[in-house]
PDB file of C-alpha atoms in Angstrom:
ATOM      1  CA  ASN A   1      16.481 -34.700   2.720  1.00  0.00           C
ATOM      2  CA  GLN A   2      14.568 -33.079  -0.149  1.00  0.00           C
ATOM      3  CA  CYS A   3      12.445 -30.865   2.023  1.00  0.00           C
ATOM      4  CA  HIS A   4      15.323 -29.427   3.896  1.00  0.00           C
ATOM      5  CA  TRP A   5      17.058 -28.623   0.690  1.00  0.00           C
ATOM      6  CA  VAL A   6      13.992 -26.726  -0.760  1.00  0.00           C
ATOM      7  CA  LEU A   7      13.569 -24.831   2.543  1.00  0.00           C
ATOM      8  CA  ASP A   8      17.092 -23.820   2.503  1.00  0.00           C
ATOM      9  CA  VAL A   9      17.067 -22.722  -1.255  1.00  0.00           C
ATOM     10  CA  SER A  10      13.848 -21.058  -1.200  1.00  0.00           C
ATOM     11  CA  PHE A  11      13.615 -19.557   2.338  1.00  0.00           C
ATOM     12  CA  ASN A  12      17.385 -19.298   3.085  1.00  0.00           C
ATOM     13  CA  GLU A  13      16.580 -21.214   6.354  1.00  0.00           C
ATOM     14  CA  ASP A  14      20.142 -22.177   7.296  1.00  0.00           C
ATOM     15  CA  SER A  15      21.148 -18.680   7.800  1.00  0.00           C
ATOM     16  CA  SER A  16      18.276 -17.829   9.915  1.00  0.00           C
ATOM     17  CA  ARG A  17      19.663 -16.340  13.282  1.00  0.00           C
ATOM     18  CA  VAL A  18      16.336 -16.883  15.191  1.00  0.00           C
ATOM     19  CA  ARG A  19      17.367 -18.825  18.347  1.00  0.00           C
ATOM     20  CA  LYS A  20      15.220 -17.482  21.170  1.00  0.00           C
ATOM     21  CA  ASP A  21      12.869 -19.865  23.040  1.00  0.00           C
ATOM     22  CA  ASN A  22      10.553 -21.824  20.498  1.00  0.00           C
ATOM     23  CA  ALA A  23      10.896 -19.059  17.773  1.00  0.00           C
ATOM     24  CA  ALA A  24      13.188 -21.176  15.551  1.00  0.00           C
ATOM     25  CA  VAL A  25      10.650 -24.138  15.821  1.00  0.00           C
ATOM     26  CA  ASN A  26       7.528 -21.903  15.138  1.00  0.00           C
ATOM     27  CA  LEU A  27       9.139 -20.130  12.083  1.00  0.00           C
ATOM     28  CA  ALA A  28      10.281 -23.636  10.715  1.00  0.00           C
ATOM     29  CA  MET A  29       6.672 -24.803  10.856  1.00  0.00           C
ATOM     30  CA  LEU A  30       5.468 -21.549   9.233  1.00  0.00           C
ATOM     31  CA  ARG A  31       7.881 -22.101   6.451  1.00  0.00           C
ATOM     32  CA  LYS A  32       6.873 -25.710   5.921  1.00  0.00           C
ATOM     33  CA  ILE A  33       3.245 -24.614   5.624  1.00  0.00           C
ATOM     34  CA  ALA A  34       4.058 -21.904   3.166  1.00  0.00           C
ATOM     35  CA  LEU A  35       6.059 -24.538   1.198  1.00  0.00           C
ATOM     36  CA  SER A  36       3.157 -26.900   1.239  1.00  0.00           C
ATOM     37  CA  LEU A  37       0.704 -24.228   0.080  1.00  0.00           C
ATOM     38  CA  LEU A  38       3.043 -22.996  -2.794  1.00  0.00           C
ATOM     39  CA  LYS A  39       3.661 -26.683  -3.960  1.00  0.00           C
ATOM     40  CA  HIS A  40       0.154 -27.460  -4.105  1.00  0.00           C
ATOM     41  CA  ASP A  41      -0.940 -24.466  -6.190  1.00  0.00           C
ATOM     42  CA  LYS A  42      -1.241 -25.241  -9.970  1.00  0.00           C
ATOM     43  CA  THR A  43      -2.343 -21.929 -11.180  1.00  0.00           C
ATOM     44  CA  VAL A  44       1.141 -20.341 -11.503  1.00  0.00           C
ATOM     45  CA  LYS A  45       3.813 -21.971 -13.297  1.00  0.00           C
ATOM     46  CA  ASP A  46       7.026 -20.909 -11.604  1.00  0.00           C
ATOM     47  CA  SER A  47       9.555 -22.116  -9.017  1.00  0.00           C
ATOM     48  CA  ILE A  48       8.756 -21.851  -5.330  1.00  0.00           C
ATOM     49  CA  LYS A  49      11.004 -18.737  -5.082  1.00  0.00           C
ATOM     50  CA  GLY A  50       9.151 -17.236  -7.968  1.00  0.00           C
ATOM     51  CA  LYS A  51       5.777 -17.867  -6.507  1.00  0.00           C
ATOM     52  CA  ARG A  52       6.956 -16.150  -3.338  1.00  0.00           C
ATOM     53  CA  TYR A  53       8.096 -13.125  -5.347  1.00  0.00           C
ATOM     54  CA  GLN A  54       4.996 -13.046  -7.217  1.00  0.00           C
ATOM     55  CA  ALA A  55       2.927 -13.216  -4.159  1.00  0.00           C
ATOM     56  CA  CYS A  56       4.846 -10.179  -2.733  1.00  0.00           C
ATOM     57  CA  LEU A  57       3.844  -8.245  -5.658  1.00  0.00           C
ATOM     58  CA  ASN A  58       0.284  -9.163  -6.029  1.00  0.00           C
ATOM     59  CA  GLU A  59      -2.027  -9.432  -2.925  1.00  0.00           C
ATOM     60  CA  ARG A  60      -4.740 -11.173  -4.751  1.00  0.00           C
ATOM     61  CA  LEU A  61      -2.206 -14.015  -5.810  1.00  0.00           C
ATOM     62  CA  LEU A  62      -1.147 -14.129  -2.217  1.00  0.00           C
ATOM     63  CA  GLU A  63      -4.697 -14.608  -1.113  1.00  0.00           C
ATOM     64  CA  ASP A  64      -5.097 -17.307  -3.741  1.00  0.00           C
ATOM     65  CA  PHE A  65      -2.090 -19.141  -2.442  1.00  0.00           C
ATOM     66  CA  MET A  66      -3.190 -19.007   1.180  1.00  0.00           C
ATOM     67  CA  LEU A  67      -6.748 -20.008   0.359  1.00  0.00           C
ATOM     68  CA  LEU A  68      -5.937 -22.619  -2.211  1.00  0.00           C
ATOM     69  CA  ASN A  69      -8.587 -20.924  -4.399  1.00  0.00           C
ATOM     70  CA  ASP A  70      -8.689 -21.094  -8.245  1.00  0.00           C
ATOM     71  CA  PRO A  71      -8.603 -17.369  -9.354  1.00  0.00           C
ATOM     72  CA  LYS A  72     -10.599 -18.421 -12.543  1.00  0.00           C
ATOM     73  CA  THR A  73     -13.553 -19.416 -10.125  1.00  0.00           C
ATOM     74  CA  SER A  74     -13.343 -16.338  -7.887  1.00  0.00           C
TER      75      SER A  74
END
């Protein structure tokens, strides 16, 4: 499955040690939401991993990813 491969490479999902109660399912859902937001962003030309790294360094870019805003119109 392509989605599983991307999640494993980008988010290192297979080595997650979260197992208690529903935590693993909840984190998997959050990872899928983050992946979807990063895939739909067209403002930054980079890999998913690169976009995640840039969002860590730049809060404004993180905000744009989360809100799906075009930074040129903000």
